[in-house]
Amino acid sequence: MRQTFALRCLLLITAALASSPVASDDAADKCQSDAMIVFDASGSMGATDYAVKLPRIARVKNAMQTVIPEVAPLRRLGLIVYGEGAYNDCDSIELRLRPTPDAADTLLSAIKKINPRGRTPLTRSVELAAEELDYRNKPATVVLLTDGEETCGGDPCRTAKALKADAKDLTIHVIGYREQGGYFTARCMSDQTGGDYKAVKTEEELIEALRKTLGCPFITERRSPATRAARYACARP
């Protein structure tokens, strides 16, 4: 009886795993390269969208609480925050965490303290994130999360093109977050580097976008509801 149950469980889990896409070694290396999160703390992130009474910054923090613990065991993560300075301060860019292994607790603690205030020097922030990743010599991933446009004179398109030209293997993903949606100029940073652009309006969409851009999809799939259900069933003899 026990042997029959064990065999049935093995078949369930194997089938669930088999239904997930298998990544190439190159894809595995790419999605496990060091990554920097570039976090928008400009004043607009403190706003409350019409349909939801929770400020944008709170929803982003909630999404991070869900995704970062999933990703941190798989890759070294770092954090740059921009916009916490005075309203007219375009130099308010701060490195909060260098790429660090298994950094979920440290990273979430830093994100929890972010208080949105000022402007949006996103272009320079992405540039500094790439430099922190030693992008000229190593594969590097930058995930920019912003709810607005560059407001400090930077040129996202030209900068991304120049970074890509100098890079060993740089990918910039852009998550554009606002209730009305629409095109963000910073999208060209992902277009220029082969990254993803995700326009999101809800906390659920934020979670999905963060998983897609920060995580390893082939590993995430192995944590799919079907796989979890199979493992749960096998834990109940």
XYZ file of N, CA and C in Angstrom:
711
model
N 0.836 -1.210 0.000
C 0.000 0.000 0.000
C 0.866 1.253 0.000
N 1.868 1.260 0.905
C 2.757 2.423 0.970
C 3.548 2.588 -0.315
N 3.969 1.454 -0.886
C 4.719 1.524 -2.133
C 3.860 2.100 -3.250
N 2.590 1.700 -3.290
C 1.667 2.226 -4.304
C 1.475 3.718 -4.135
N 1.302 4.164 -2.894
C 1.128 5.602 -2.624
C 2.377 6.377 -3.023
N 3.549 5.855 -2.662
C 4.802 6.542 -2.994
C 4.981 6.638 -4.494
N 4.645 5.580 -5.198
C 4.771 5.588 -6.659
C 3.824 6.613 -7.269
N 2.596 6.654 -6.749
C 1.623 7.617 -7.268
C 2.102 9.048 -7.040
N 2.675 9.321 -5.865
C 3.205 10.653 -5.569
C 4.343 11.009 -6.504
N 5.236 10.047 -6.718
C 6.364 10.294 -7.604
C 5.887 10.652 -9.000
N 4.872 9.950 -9.474
C 4.330 10.222 -10.804
C 3.671 11.595 -10.867
N 2.957 11.983 -9.800
C 2.308 13.304 -9.758
C 3.331 14.426 -9.837
N 4.374 14.347 -9.021
C 5.393 15.395 -8.986
C 6.159 15.444 -10.300
N 6.486 14.259 -10.846
C 7.218 14.212 -12.109
C 6.411 14.850 -13.223
N 5.094 14.577 -13.245
C 4.238 15.168 -14.277
C 4.158 16.677 -14.137
N 4.076 17.165 -12.900
C 4.009 18.616 -12.676
C 5.289 19.290 -13.123
N 6.416 18.692 -12.793
C 7.699 19.259 -13.209
C 7.877 19.195 -14.720
N 7.433 18.114 -15.306
C 7.592 17.945 -16.755
C 6.795 18.968 -17.534
N 5.695 19.462 -16.951
C 4.874 20.451 -17.648
C 5.492 21.829 -17.638
N 6.577 22.028 -16.860
C 7.266 23.311 -16.790
C 8.347 23.358 -17.856
N 8.556 24.551 -18.460
C 9.600 24.670 -19.471
C 10.980 24.460 -18.875
N 11.863 23.808 -19.612
C 13.233 23.589 -19.175
C 14.121 24.637 -19.807
N 14.883 25.348 -18.988
C 15.727 26.425 -19.495
C 17.077 25.874 -19.943
N 17.680 26.553 -20.891
C 19.035 26.229 -21.297
C 20.014 26.707 -20.234
N 21.257 26.197 -20.308
C 22.276 26.649 -19.366
C 22.483 28.149 -19.483
N 22.399 28.687 -20.709
C 22.587 30.114 -20.919
C 21.493 30.919 -20.226
N 20.242 30.436 -20.339
C 19.140 31.129 -19.679
C 19.289 31.078 -18.168
N 19.759 29.932 -17.669
C 19.960 29.805 -16.224
C 21.012 30.785 -15.741
N 22.116 30.888 -16.459
C 23.169 31.834 -16.083
C 22.647 33.260 -16.097
N 21.855 33.579 -17.108
C 21.382 34.953 -17.270
C 20.442 35.358 -16.135
N 19.545 34.442 -15.767
C 18.571 34.820 -14.751
C 19.121 34.669 -13.340
N 20.353 34.182 -13.214
C 20.968 34.106 -11.903
C 22.179 35.033 -11.775
N 22.381 35.893 -12.784
C 23.437 36.905 -12.681
C 23.059 37.923 -11.611
N 24.046 38.666 -11.121
C 23.768 39.701 -10.119
C 22.747 40.701 -10.655
N 21.877 41.167 -9.780
C 20.821 42.101 -10.189
C 20.738 43.268 -9.217
N 20.479 44.436 -9.761
C 20.229 45.640 -8.960
C 18.803 46.107 -9.181
N 18.109 46.378 -8.089
C 16.785 47.006 -8.161
C 16.980 48.513 -8.065
N 16.410 49.254 -9.004
C 16.430 50.717 -8.960
C 15.021 51.159 -8.580
N 14.915 51.712 -7.381
C 13.616 51.924 -6.725
C 13.236 53.406 -6.749
N 12.072 53.705 -7.274
C 11.554 55.072 -7.377
C 10.985 55.514 -6.028
N 11.628 56.524 -5.418
C 11.108 57.114 -4.183
C 10.788 58.588 -4.411
N 10.391 58.919 -5.632
C 9.989 60.293 -5.926
C 8.656 60.598 -5.243
N 8.324 61.873 -5.178
C 7.141 62.293 -4.437
C 5.853 61.639 -4.897
N 5.737 61.364 -6.194
C 4.494 60.794 -6.716
C 4.234 59.384 -6.191
N 5.270 58.715 -5.704
C 5.059 57.373 -5.165
C 4.285 57.404 -3.849
N 4.193 58.562 -3.237
C 3.406 58.693 -2.027
C 1.939 58.976 -2.295
N 1.605 59.139 -3.579
C 0.227 59.449 -3.939
C -0.658 58.219 -3.809
N -1.952 58.476 -3.666
C -2.953 57.418 -3.605
C -3.773 57.451 -4.873
N -3.795 56.348 -5.609
C -4.573 56.300 -6.841
C -6.060 56.339 -6.531
N -6.821 56.788 -7.506
C -8.255 57.016 -7.302
C -8.984 55.744 -6.868
N -8.671 54.636 -7.521
C -9.436 53.407 -7.289
C -9.017 52.667 -6.019
N -7.809 52.919 -5.536
C -7.288 52.196 -4.371
C -6.784 53.217 -3.356
N -7.157 53.053 -2.112
C -6.825 54.043 -1.087
C -5.447 53.839 -0.467
N -4.742 52.808 -0.876
C -3.399 52.553 -0.356
C -2.375 53.264 -1.243
N -1.440 54.016 -0.658
C -0.438 54.716 -1.480
C 0.353 53.755 -2.361
N 0.832 54.268 -3.494
C 1.604 53.434 -4.419
C 2.794 52.785 -3.723
N 3.486 53.573 -2.904
C 4.690 53.061 -2.250
C 4.360 51.857 -1.367
N 3.200 51.876 -0.728
C 2.805 50.766 0.140
C 2.553 49.506 -0.682
N 1.944 49.671 -1.850
C 1.669 48.515 -2.695
C 2.963 47.924 -3.268
N 3.906 48.804 -3.591
C 5.199 48.311 -4.073
C 5.914 47.542 -2.966
N 5.891 48.080 -1.764
C 6.535 47.387 -0.642
C 5.872 46.035 -0.388
N 4.552 45.981 -0.483
C 3.849 44.712 -0.302
C 4.276 43.690 -1.355
N 4.379 44.148 -2.599
C 4.788 43.253 -3.689
C 6.209 42.739 -3.458
N 7.088 43.632 -3.003
C 8.460 43.230 -2.722
C 8.502 42.186 -1.605
N 7.652 42.344 -0.606
C 7.610 41.383 0.499
C 7.277 39.985 -0.004
N 6.498 39.911 -1.060
C 6.133 38.618 -1.631
C 7.252 38.024 -2.480
N 7.868 38.859 -3.324
C 8.770 38.348 -4.361
C 10.218 38.196 -3.894
N 10.719 39.144 -3.123
C 12.145 39.122 -2.757
C 12.548 37.821 -2.054
N 11.760 37.293 -1.097
C 12.159 36.029 -0.471
C 12.224 34.860 -1.452
N 11.478 34.931 -2.547
C 11.531 33.884 -3.559
C 12.814 33.965 -4.393
N 13.281 35.192 -4.629
C 14.383 35.420 -5.558
C 15.746 35.404 -4.861
N 15.804 35.935 -3.653
C 17.087 36.125 -2.967
C 17.926 34.851 -2.844
N 17.337 33.674 -2.649
C 18.184 32.471 -2.585
C 18.813 32.094 -3.921
N 18.315 32.672 -5.015
C 18.762 32.282 -6.349
C 19.818 33.205 -6.934
N 19.839 34.461 -6.504
C 20.792 35.400 -7.100
C 21.145 36.499 -6.105
N 22.291 37.115 -6.321
C 22.714 38.235 -5.475
C 21.942 39.475 -5.903
N 21.352 40.151 -4.914
C 20.519 41.321 -5.178
C 21.093 42.557 -4.503
N 20.912 43.709 -5.174
C 21.306 44.994 -4.610
C 20.202 46.013 -4.804
N 20.397 47.206 -4.235
C 19.331 48.216 -4.244
C 19.907 49.614 -4.360
N 19.375 50.372 -5.318
C 19.613 51.812 -5.417
C 18.264 52.509 -5.308
N 18.204 53.549 -4.489
C 16.974 54.318 -4.286
C 17.204 55.750 -4.751
N 16.268 56.275 -5.528
C 16.376 57.683 -5.931
C 15.114 58.448 -5.548
N 15.293 59.734 -5.259
C 14.150 60.613 -5.035
C 13.826 60.931 -3.595
N 14.612 60.446 -2.639
C 14.270 60.701 -1.234
C 14.751 62.061 -0.736
N 15.485 62.792 -1.558
C 15.995 64.080 -1.119
C 14.954 65.187 -1.218
N 15.428 66.429 -1.144
C 14.549 67.589 -1.275
C 13.897 67.606 -2.647
N 12.835 68.366 -2.778
C 12.041 68.359 -4.007
C 12.881 68.645 -5.246
N 13.804 69.587 -5.175
C 14.594 69.966 -6.342
C 15.966 69.304 -6.390
N 16.170 68.259 -5.613
C 17.476 67.626 -5.534
C 17.587 66.472 -6.535
N 18.326 66.698 -7.609
C 18.519 65.654 -8.617
C 19.687 64.744 -8.283
N 20.360 65.011 -7.179
C 21.460 64.146 -6.741
C 21.021 63.164 -5.662
N 19.738 63.074 -5.439
C 19.243 62.201 -4.374
C 19.174 60.764 -4.882
N 20.343 60.186 -5.056
C 20.490 58.795 -5.482
C 21.402 58.119 -4.465
N 20.932 57.009 -3.911
C 21.720 56.375 -2.845
C 21.806 54.870 -3.039
N 23.018 54.364 -2.969
C 23.234 52.923 -2.968
C 22.910 52.400 -1.570
N 21.882 51.598 -1.457
C 21.476 51.056 -0.167
C 22.038 49.659 0.089
N 22.287 48.918 -0.991
C 22.809 47.566 -0.810
C 23.552 47.139 -2.067
N 24.802 46.749 -1.890
C 25.555 46.155 -3.000
C 25.036 44.730 -3.247
N 25.286 44.170 -4.433
C 24.817 42.807 -4.687
C 25.280 41.848 -3.598
N 24.322 41.212 -2.955
C 24.585 40.409 -1.758
C 23.830 39.094 -1.855
N 24.472 37.974 -1.504
C 23.762 36.692 -1.550
C 22.739 36.561 -0.427
N 21.631 35.909 -0.758
C 20.590 35.585 0.231
C 20.234 36.809 1.084
N 19.919 37.907 0.404
C 19.795 39.210 1.068
C 18.358 39.621 1.369
N 17.438 38.676 1.424
C 16.026 39.035 1.574
C 15.768 39.925 2.790
N 16.237 39.517 3.956
C 15.954 40.281 5.174
C 16.564 41.680 5.106
N 17.819 41.760 4.679
C 18.497 43.063 4.599
C 17.823 43.965 3.588
N 17.476 43.409 2.453
C 16.860 44.188 1.388
C 15.478 44.676 1.779
N 14.672 43.803 2.348
C 13.324 44.194 2.750
C 13.351 45.219 3.882
N 14.326 45.116 4.758
C 14.466 46.112 5.823
C 14.766 47.489 5.230
N 15.641 47.537 4.216
C 15.962 48.809 3.574
C 14.756 49.365 2.827
N 14.015 48.497 2.149
C 12.831 48.939 1.393
C 11.753 49.462 2.339
N 11.612 48.826 3.478
C 10.595 49.243 4.451
C 10.787 50.690 4.890
N 12.041 51.164 4.912
C 12.344 52.505 5.408
C 12.235 53.592 4.340
N 11.984 53.227 3.101
C 11.944 54.217 2.019
C 10.759 55.159 2.205
N 11.035 56.451 2.072
C 10.009 57.481 2.252
C 10.024 58.402 1.031
N 9.041 58.319 0.144
C 9.069 59.090 -1.101
C 8.957 60.592 -0.871
N 9.786 61.357 -1.626
C 9.799 62.811 -1.428
C 9.972 63.604 -2.715
N 11.043 63.332 -3.476
C 11.523 64.307 -4.439
C 11.339 63.989 -5.901
N 12.435 64.159 -6.664
C 12.382 64.105 -8.119
C 12.748 62.719 -8.650
N 12.938 62.637 -9.985
C 13.075 61.339 -10.642
C 14.332 61.283 -11.516
N 15.514 61.165 -10.904
C 16.750 61.022 -11.682
C 16.988 59.556 -12.062
N 16.042 58.977 -12.788
C 16.090 57.534 -13.034
C 17.226 57.130 -13.971
N 17.574 58.012 -14.926
C 18.609 57.647 -15.890
C 19.961 57.456 -15.212
N 20.364 58.428 -14.417
C 21.633 58.343 -13.701
C 21.612 57.186 -12.711
N 20.458 56.916 -12.125
C 20.350 55.816 -11.166
C 20.604 54.463 -11.837
N 20.041 54.281 -13.014
C 20.265 53.040 -13.753
C 21.741 52.919 -14.146
N 22.325 54.037 -14.551
C 23.743 54.039 -14.916
C 24.614 53.620 -13.737
N 24.328 54.155 -12.560
C 25.084 53.799 -11.365
C 24.864 52.337 -10.980
N 23.639 51.841 -11.182
C 23.356 50.432 -10.894
C 24.193 49.526 -11.788
N 24.284 49.884 -13.068
C 25.096 49.092 -13.999
C 26.569 49.111 -13.586
N 27.040 50.283 -13.174
C 28.435 50.378 -12.735
C 28.678 49.537 -11.490
N 27.745 49.533 -10.576
C 27.882 48.736 -9.357
C 27.955 47.251 -9.690
N 27.318 46.846 -10.781
C 27.323 45.449 -11.213
C 28.548 45.095 -12.050
N 29.436 46.073 -12.258
C 30.626 45.847 -13.097
C 30.201 45.322 -14.465
N 29.246 46.034 -15.072
C 28.581 45.555 -16.281
C 29.502 45.402 -17.485
N 30.641 46.064 -17.474
C 31.578 45.924 -18.600
C 32.250 44.555 -18.600
N 32.319 43.933 -17.445
C 33.077 42.684 -17.313
C 32.238 41.476 -16.919
N 30.991 41.708 -16.466
C 30.163 40.610 -15.977
C 28.742 40.723 -16.532
N 28.042 39.602 -16.678
C 26.606 39.682 -16.971
C 25.900 40.443 -15.856
N 24.963 41.300 -16.213
C 24.327 42.167 -15.218
C 22.869 42.398 -15.581
N 22.041 42.475 -14.544
C 20.614 42.747 -14.721
C 20.207 43.915 -13.836
N 19.516 44.884 -14.432
C 18.971 46.020 -13.688
C 17.451 45.987 -13.853
N 16.742 46.122 -12.739
C 15.285 46.219 -12.779
C 14.899 47.597 -12.259
N 14.399 48.434 -13.166
C 13.945 49.778 -12.820
C 12.453 49.759 -12.572
N 12.058 50.224 -11.398
C 10.635 50.366 -11.091
C 10.336 51.838 -10.904
N 9.460 52.384 -11.763
C 9.177 53.816 -11.718
C 7.697 54.079 -11.965
N 7.196 55.150 -11.365
C 5.813 55.544 -11.643
C 5.759 56.856 -12.430
N 6.920 57.279 -12.973
C 6.928 58.541 -13.711
C 8.107 58.652 -14.654
N 8.206 59.809 -15.258
C 9.244 60.077 -16.239
C 10.477 60.702 -15.586
N 11.584 60.613 -16.291
C 12.816 61.306 -15.906
C 12.534 62.801 -15.736
N 12.971 63.384 -14.603
C 12.741 64.818 -14.366
C 14.029 65.579 -14.083
N 15.170 64.950 -14.354
C 16.441 65.590 -14.026
C 17.360 65.742 -15.242
N 16.765 65.733 -16.423
C 17.537 66.024 -17.629
C 18.232 64.851 -18.266
N 18.115 63.654 -17.702
C 18.759 62.489 -18.291
C 18.054 62.028 -19.550
N 18.781 61.311 -20.391
C 18.233 60.769 -21.639
C 18.246 59.249 -21.534
N 17.131 58.625 -21.150
C 17.112 57.178 -20.943
C 17.531 56.387 -22.180
N 17.064 56.800 -23.339
C 17.345 56.038 -24.562
C 18.825 56.086 -24.913
N 19.392 57.265 -24.926
C 20.797 57.407 -25.288
C 21.698 56.714 -24.267
N 21.360 56.842 -22.991
C 22.167 56.215 -21.946
C 22.130 54.700 -22.053
N 20.947 54.138 -22.278
C 20.837 52.687 -22.403
C 21.626 52.173 -23.597
N 21.565 52.890 -24.691
C 22.312 52.491 -25.889
C 23.817 52.494 -25.621
N 24.296 53.517 -24.926
C 25.719 53.611 -24.605
C 26.134 52.513 -23.627
N 25.312 52.244 -22.636
C 25.616 51.178 -21.680
C 25.701 49.823 -22.376
N 24.752 49.557 -23.246
C 24.726 48.284 -23.952
C 25.975 48.113 -24.819
N 26.414 49.193 -25.431
C 27.587 49.132 -26.303
C 28.847 48.757 -25.530
N 28.918 49.155 -24.268
C 30.102 48.890 -23.443
C 29.999 47.609 -22.632
N 28.815 47.003 -22.601
C 28.546 45.928 -21.648
C 28.999 44.564 -22.149
N 29.325 43.714 -21.204
C 29.537 42.296 -21.511
C 28.208 41.642 -21.845
N 27.236 41.833 -20.960
C 25.885 41.287 -21.183
C 24.936 41.980 -20.205
N 24.421 43.139 -20.589
C 23.571 43.944 -19.711
C 22.120 43.873 -20.173
N 21.235 43.604 -19.224
C 19.795 43.629 -19.485
C 19.143 44.590 -18.501
N 18.361 45.519 -19.032
C 17.599 46.449 -18.195
C 16.117 46.143 -18.388
N 15.465 45.772 -17.310
C 14.014 45.592 -17.319
C 13.373 46.852 -16.728
N 12.209 47.227 -17.239
C 11.514 48.409 -16.751
C 10.085 48.034 -16.364
N 9.730 48.370 -15.128
C 8.350 48.205 -14.660
C 7.759 49.605 -14.505
N 6.786 49.923 -15.338
C 6.130 51.223 -15.284
C 4.822 51.108 -14.530
N 4.716 51.854 -13.432
C 3.591 51.652 -12.520
C 2.778 52.928 -12.343
N 1.565 52.904 -12.825
C 0.593 53.957 -12.492
C -0.788 53.483 -12.895
N -1.789 54.024 -12.227
C -3.148 53.527 -12.385
C -3.658 53.677 -13.807
N -3.315 54.780 -14.483
C -3.828 55.011 -15.825
C -3.056 54.259 -16.901
N -1.936 53.649 -16.535
C -1.122 52.975 -17.533
C -0.480 53.987 -18.468
N -0.259 53.595 -19.708
C 0.339 54.499 -20.677
C 1.821 54.227 -20.870
N 2.404 54.891 -21.860
C 3.797 54.654 -22.258
C 4.750 55.481 -21.413
N 5.785 54.831 -20.899
C 6.860 55.520 -20.195
C 8.058 55.642 -21.134
N 8.646 56.835 -21.194
C 9.819 57.027 -22.034
C 10.935 56.065 -21.657
N 11.030 55.741 -20.376
C 12.081 54.830 -19.904
C 11.960 53.438 -20.513
N 10.854 53.154 -21.173
C 10.709 51.849 -21.828
C 11.856 51.583 -22.799
N 12.386 52.627 -23.409
C 13.443 52.413 -24.392
C 14.693 51.801 -23.754
N 14.839 51.921 -22.427
C 15.980 51.286 -21.767
C 15.882 49.772 -21.873
N 14.680 49.235 -21.771
C 14.503 47.797 -21.962
C 14.601 47.440 -23.442
N 14.040 48.267 -24.297
C 14.114 47.997 -25.733
C 15.559 47.948 -26.225
N 16.393 48.839 -25.707
C 17.785 48.927 -26.164
C 18.646 47.765 -25.668
N 18.230 47.116 -24.596
C 19.081 46.091 -23.969
C 18.463 44.698 -23.982
N 17.351 44.537 -24.675
C 16.721 43.225 -24.738
C 15.974 42.836 -23.490
N 15.612 43.820 -22.669
C 14.872 43.539 -21.449
C 13.376 43.542 -21.665
N 12.637 43.324 -20.593
C 11.177 43.348 -20.624
C 10.672 44.696 -20.140
N 9.559 45.136 -20.726
C 8.841 46.304 -20.221
C 7.483 45.828 -19.744
N 7.173 46.141 -18.481
C 5.907 45.732 -17.901
C 5.150 46.969 -17.422
N 3.978 47.217 -17.999
C 3.104 48.291 -17.531
C 2.119 47.677 -16.544
N 2.133 48.146 -15.301
C 1.305 47.532 -14.266
C 0.439 48.589 -13.582
N -0.715 48.120 -13.089
C -1.652 49.036 -12.432
C -2.120 48.531 -11.069
N -1.856 47.276 -10.753
C -2.330 46.699 -9.497
C -1.180 46.009 -8.766
N -1.411 45.715 -7.507
C -0.396 45.015 -6.716
C -0.142 43.622 -7.278
N -1.193 42.969 -7.744
C -1.032 41.637 -8.328
C -0.175 41.693 -9.588
N -0.388 42.714 -10.418
C 0.424 42.861 -11.624
C 1.874 43.204 -11.275
N 2.060 43.963 -10.208
C 3.414 44.257 -9.734
C 4.144 42.974 -9.349
N 3.476 42.120 -8.609
C 4.081 40.859 -8.191
C 4.471 40.030 -9.407
N 3.569 39.942 -10.360
C 3.852 39.165 -11.575
C 5.041 39.756 -12.333
N 5.093 41.093 -12.448
C 6.193 41.740 -13.168
C 7.521 41.555 -12.453
N 7.524 41.644 -11.127
C 8.755 41.444 -10.362
C 9.249 40.008 -10.486
N 8.331 39.058 -10.451
C 8.729 37.665 -10.629
C 9.333 37.438 -12.013
N 8.744 38.069 -13.004
C 9.214 37.886 -14.377
C 10.592 38.515 -14.587
N 10.823 39.686 -14.007
C 12.060 40.418 -14.291
C 13.190 40.108 -13.314
N 12.860 39.752 -12.083
C 13.886 39.442 -11.082
C 14.149 37.958 -10.943
N 13.125 37.159 -11.201
C 13.234 35.738 -10.934
C 13.735 34.944 -12.118
N 13.819 33.628 -11.906
C 14.150 32.677 -12.962
C 12.854 31.975 -13.335
N 12.268 32.301 -14.464
C 10.948 31.740 -14.782
C 10.899 30.222 -14.739
N 11.957 29.566 -15.194
C 11.917 28.100 -15.224
C 11.923 27.513 -13.819
N 12.516 28.238 -12.846
C 12.485 27.781 -11.456
C 11.146 28.161 -10.829
N 10.667 29.361 -11.144
C 9.371 29.796 -10.637
C 8.278 28.823 -11.066
N 8.360 28.341 -12.331
C 7.369 27.394 -12.815
C 7.388 26.105 -11.999
N 8.560 25.744 -11.515
C 8.656 24.536 -10.725
C 8.054 24.719 -9.338
N 7.731 25.972 -9.025
C 7.006 26.238 -7.781
C 5.555 26.583 -8.096
N 5.072 26.083 -9.223
C 3.729 26.385 -9.692
C 2.684 25.744 -8.791
N 1.410 26.181 -8.883
C 0.358 25.571 -8.070
C 0.259 24.060 -8.278
N 0.480 23.592 -9.534
C 0.388 22.155 -9.792
C 1.470 21.393 -9.035
N 2.688 21.941 -9.044
C 3.782 21.271 -8.334
C 3.549 21.297 -6.829
N 3.128 22.468 -6.320
C 2.872 22.566 -4.881
C 1.751 21.621 -4.464
N 0.707 21.512 -5.298
C -0.410 20.629 -4.972
C 0.037 19.180 -4.933
N 0.903 18.818 -5.870
C 1.397 17.438 -5.905
C 2.208 17.132 -4.648
N 3.080 18.083 -4.272
C 3.913 17.873 -3.081
C 3.028 17.814 -1.823
N 1.991 18.646 -1.783
C 1.106 18.670 -0.619
C 0.359 17.334 -0.504
N -0.098 16.823 -1.626
C -0.825 15.555 -1.612
C 0.079 14.431 -1.113
N 1.363 14.492 -1.514
C 2.292 13.436 -1.117
C 2.706 13.549 0.357
N 2.464 14.710 0.923
C 2.800 14.893 2.344
C 1.671 14.384 3.234
N 0.588 13.899 2.624
C -0.572 13.444 3.419
C -0.863 11.977 3.077
N -0.156 11.064 3.696
C -0.356 9.636 3.405
C -1.754 9.173 3.835
